[in-house]
PDB file of C-alpha atoms in Angstrom:
ATOM      1  CA  MET A   1     111.528 103.227 121.636  1.00  0.00           C
ATOM      2  CA  ASN A   2     109.086 105.424 119.550  1.00  0.00           C
ATOM      3  CA  GLY A   3     107.275 104.569 116.691  1.00  0.00           C
ATOM      4  CA  ARG A   4     110.405 105.520 114.118  1.00  0.00           C
ATOM      5  CA  GLU A   5     112.704 103.682 115.984  1.00  0.00           C
ATOM      6  CA  LEU A   6     110.680 100.641 116.196  1.00  0.00           C
ATOM      7  CA  VAL A   7     110.515 100.503 112.692  1.00  0.00           C
ATOM      8  CA  ALA A   8     113.953 101.433 111.584  1.00  0.00           C
ATOM      9  CA  GLN A   9     114.643  98.393 114.097  1.00  0.00           C
ATOM     10  CA  GLY A  10     112.581  95.842 112.206  1.00  0.00           C
ATOM     11  CA  TRP A  11     109.524  96.357 109.974  1.00  0.00           C
ATOM     12  CA  SER A  12     106.554  94.400 108.441  1.00  0.00           C
ATOM     13  CA  GLN A  13     104.047  94.032 105.807  1.00  0.00           C
ATOM     14  CA  GLY A  14     100.938  92.968 106.403  1.00  0.00           C
ATOM     15  CA  ALA A  15     100.220  92.354 110.184  1.00  0.00           C
ATOM     16  CA  ASP A  16     100.923  95.030 112.767  1.00  0.00           C
ATOM     17  CA  ALA A  17     103.704  93.060 113.768  1.00  0.00           C
ATOM     18  CA  ARG A  18     105.639  90.328 113.327  1.00  0.00           C
ATOM     19  CA  ASP A  19     108.234  87.720 115.675  1.00  0.00           C
ATOM     20  CA  LEU A  20     111.388  86.356 114.533  1.00  0.00           C
ATOM     21  CA  ASP A  21     109.505  83.923 112.964  1.00  0.00           C
ATOM     22  CA  GLN A  22     107.386  86.349 111.363  1.00  0.00           C
ATOM     23  CA  ARG A  23     104.218  84.954 112.778  1.00  0.00           C
ATOM     24  CA  PRO A  24     101.738  88.121 113.063  1.00  0.00           C
ATOM     25  CA  VAL A  25     101.750  88.996 116.825  1.00  0.00           C
ATOM     26  CA  HIS A  26     100.082  91.871 118.666  1.00  0.00           C
ATOM     27  CA  PRO A  27     102.636  95.297 118.293  1.00  0.00           C
ATOM     28  CA  TRP A  28     102.704  95.428 122.048  1.00  0.00           C
ATOM     29  CA  SER A  29     103.880  91.961 122.653  1.00  0.00           C
ATOM     30  CA  SER A  30     107.458  91.258 124.029  1.00  0.00           C
ATOM     31  CA  GLU A  31     108.134  88.948 120.895  1.00  0.00           C
ATOM     32  CA  ALA A  32     107.518  91.688 118.660  1.00  0.00           C
ATOM     33  CA  ARG A  33     110.753  92.363 116.316  1.00  0.00           C
ATOM     34  CA  SER A  34     108.974  94.217 113.442  1.00  0.00           C
ATOM     35  CA  TRP A  35     106.370  96.396 113.117  1.00  0.00           C
ATOM     36  CA  SER A  36     104.369  98.000 110.567  1.00  0.00           C
ATOM     37  CA  VAL A  37     104.034 101.779 110.322  1.00  0.00           C
ATOM     38  CA  LEU A  38     100.279 101.866 112.116  1.00  0.00           C
ATOM     39  CA  GLY A  39     102.105  99.154 114.575  1.00  0.00           C
ATOM     40  CA  ALA A  40     104.636 101.096 115.377  1.00  0.00           C
ATOM     41  CA  ILE A  41     102.755 104.147 115.897  1.00  0.00           C
ATOM     42  CA  VAL A  42     100.287 102.019 118.372  1.00  0.00           C
ATOM     43  CA  CYS A  43     102.705 100.566 120.576  1.00  0.00           C
ATOM     44  CA  GLY A  44     105.526 103.275 120.125  1.00  0.00           C
ATOM     45  CA  ASP A  45     105.175 105.204 123.710  1.00  0.00           C
ATOM     46  CA  SER A  46     107.556 104.591 126.591  1.00  0.00           C
ATOM     47  CA  THR A  47     105.454 101.920 128.133  1.00  0.00           C
ATOM     48  CA  ARG A  48     105.363  99.637 124.545  1.00  0.00           C
ATOM     49  CA  GLN A  49     101.736  98.500 125.958  1.00  0.00           C
ATOM     50  CA  GLY A  50      99.421  99.989 123.104  1.00  0.00           C
ATOM     51  CA  ARG A  51      99.041 102.897 125.298  1.00  0.00           C
ATOM     52  CA  VAL A  52      98.922 105.833 123.208  1.00  0.00           C
ATOM     53  CA  PRO A  53      96.176 108.531 124.023  1.00  0.00           C
ATOM     54  CA  ILE A  54      94.000 108.125 120.967  1.00  0.00           C
ATOM     55  CA  ASP A  55      94.298 111.308 120.066  1.00  0.00           C
ATOM     56  CA  LEU A  56      97.783 111.310 119.478  1.00  0.00           C
ATOM     57  CA  LEU A  57      97.404 108.014 118.238  1.00  0.00           C
ATOM     58  CA  ALA A  58      94.591 109.651 115.650  1.00  0.00           C
ATOM     59  CA  GLU A  59      97.399 112.718 115.339  1.00  0.00           C
ATOM     60  CA  ALA A  60     100.395 110.805 114.476  1.00  0.00           C
ATOM     61  CA  SER A  61      98.106 108.545 112.111  1.00  0.00           C
ATOM     62  CA  VAL A  62      97.041 111.885 109.902  1.00  0.00           C
ATOM     63  CA  MET A  63     100.567 113.409 109.902  1.00  0.00           C
ATOM     64  CA  LEU A  64     102.042 109.930 108.616  1.00  0.00           C
ATOM     65  CA  ALA A  65      99.429 109.941 105.973  1.00  0.00           C
ATOM     66  CA  GLY A  66     100.127 113.649 105.314  1.00  0.00           C
ATOM     67  CA  ALA A  67     103.553 112.801 104.831  1.00  0.00           C
ATOM     68  CA  VAL A  68     102.628 110.042 102.350  1.00  0.00           C
ATOM     69  CA  ASP A  69     100.123 111.391 100.768  1.00  0.00           C
ATOM     70  CA  THR A  70      97.543 108.272 101.206  1.00  0.00           C
ATOM     71  CA  ALA A  71      93.845 108.150 102.752  1.00  0.00           C
ATOM     72  CA  SER A  72      95.578 104.592 104.681  1.00  0.00           C
ATOM     73  CA  VAL A  73      98.489 104.169 106.572  1.00  0.00           C
ATOM     74  CA  SER A  74      98.245 100.555 106.811  1.00  0.00           C
ATOM     75  CA  LYS A  75      97.552 100.036 102.875  1.00  0.00           C
ATOM     76  CA  TRP A  76     100.283 102.412 102.176  1.00  0.00           C
ATOM     77  CA  ASN A  77     102.803 100.091 104.644  1.00  0.00           C
ATOM     78  CA  ASP A  78     101.355  96.973 102.768  1.00  0.00           C
ATOM     79  CA  GLN A  79     101.905  98.296  99.006  1.00  0.00           C
ATOM     80  CA  PRO A  80     104.112  95.620  96.861  1.00  0.00           C
ATOM     81  CA  GLY A  81     107.864  97.278  96.869  1.00  0.00           C
ATOM     82  CA  ARG A  82     107.262  99.297  99.273  1.00  0.00           C
ATOM     83  CA  THR A  83     110.780  99.284 101.472  1.00  0.00           C
ATOM     84  CA  GLN A  84     111.916  99.713 105.336  1.00  0.00           C
ATOM     85  CA  ALA A  85     113.534 102.933 104.027  1.00  0.00           C
ATOM     86  CA  GLU A  86     110.685 104.455 102.994  1.00  0.00           C
ATOM     87  CA  ALA A  87     108.635 103.259 105.810  1.00  0.00           C
ATOM     88  CA  VAL A  88     111.450 105.294 108.476  1.00  0.00           C
ATOM     89  CA  ALA A  89     111.284 108.429 105.967  1.00  0.00           C
ATOM     90  CA  ALA A  90     107.563 108.454 106.455  1.00  0.00           C
ATOM     91  CA  PHE A  91     108.305 109.188 110.114  1.00  0.00           C
ATOM     92  CA  ASP A  92     111.020 111.566 109.028  1.00  0.00           C
ATOM     93  CA  ALA A  93     108.616 113.541 107.312  1.00  0.00           C
ATOM     94  CA  ALA A  94     105.825 113.308 109.610  1.00  0.00           C
ATOM     95  CA  LEU A  95     108.199 114.579 112.225  1.00  0.00           C
ATOM     96  CA  ALA A  96     109.475 117.446 110.427  1.00  0.00           C
ATOM     97  CA  SER A  97     105.674 118.523 109.549  1.00  0.00           C
ATOM     98  CA  ALA A  98     105.039 117.987 113.005  1.00  0.00           C
ATOM     99  CA  ALA A  99     107.986 120.110 114.248  1.00  0.00           C
ATOM    100  CA  GLU A 100     106.987 123.024 111.816  1.00  0.00           C
ATOM    101  CA  ARG A 101     103.025 122.850 113.690  1.00  0.00           C
ATOM    102  CA  PRO A 102     103.579 125.295 116.308  1.00  0.00           C
ATOM    103  CA  GLU A 103     100.451 124.440 117.689  1.00  0.00           C
ATOM    104  CA  SER A 104     101.085 120.753 117.070  1.00  0.00           C
ATOM    105  CA  GLN A 105     100.218 117.980 120.318  1.00  0.00           C
ATOM    106  CA  VAL A 106     102.041 115.161 118.452  1.00  0.00           C
ATOM    107  CA  GLN A 107     104.917 113.751 120.631  1.00  0.00           C
ATOM    108  CA  ASP A 108     107.766 112.294 119.308  1.00  0.00           C
ATOM    109  CA  SER A 109     106.889 109.114 121.249  1.00  0.00           C
ATOM    110  CA  SER A 110     103.711 108.426 118.943  1.00  0.00           C
ATOM    111  CA  ALA A 111     105.163 109.229 115.484  1.00  0.00           C
TER     112      ALA A 111
END
């Protein structure tokens, strides 16, 4: 599952990921059932073990920040009133922007 799919499955605020009981867990935890935008980027590769290369992690974060016009993806995610639909839409916008940039190295698994 990529980051967008994780957030579409379950989205969290105030923690990178949460389990079924809404307790904070590591994004790569097998108990994670919902993810923040940043948590989903961190474990949005095929292993779901938080092994996204740092350069792709940074590029995905920058692309998402640009898509929602913010300096902090984490603060944007945790803003009161933010919705899961907005979080998924942020991934869609970032992926569309990456597709328009032929020089982009952002992979679907990290954004």
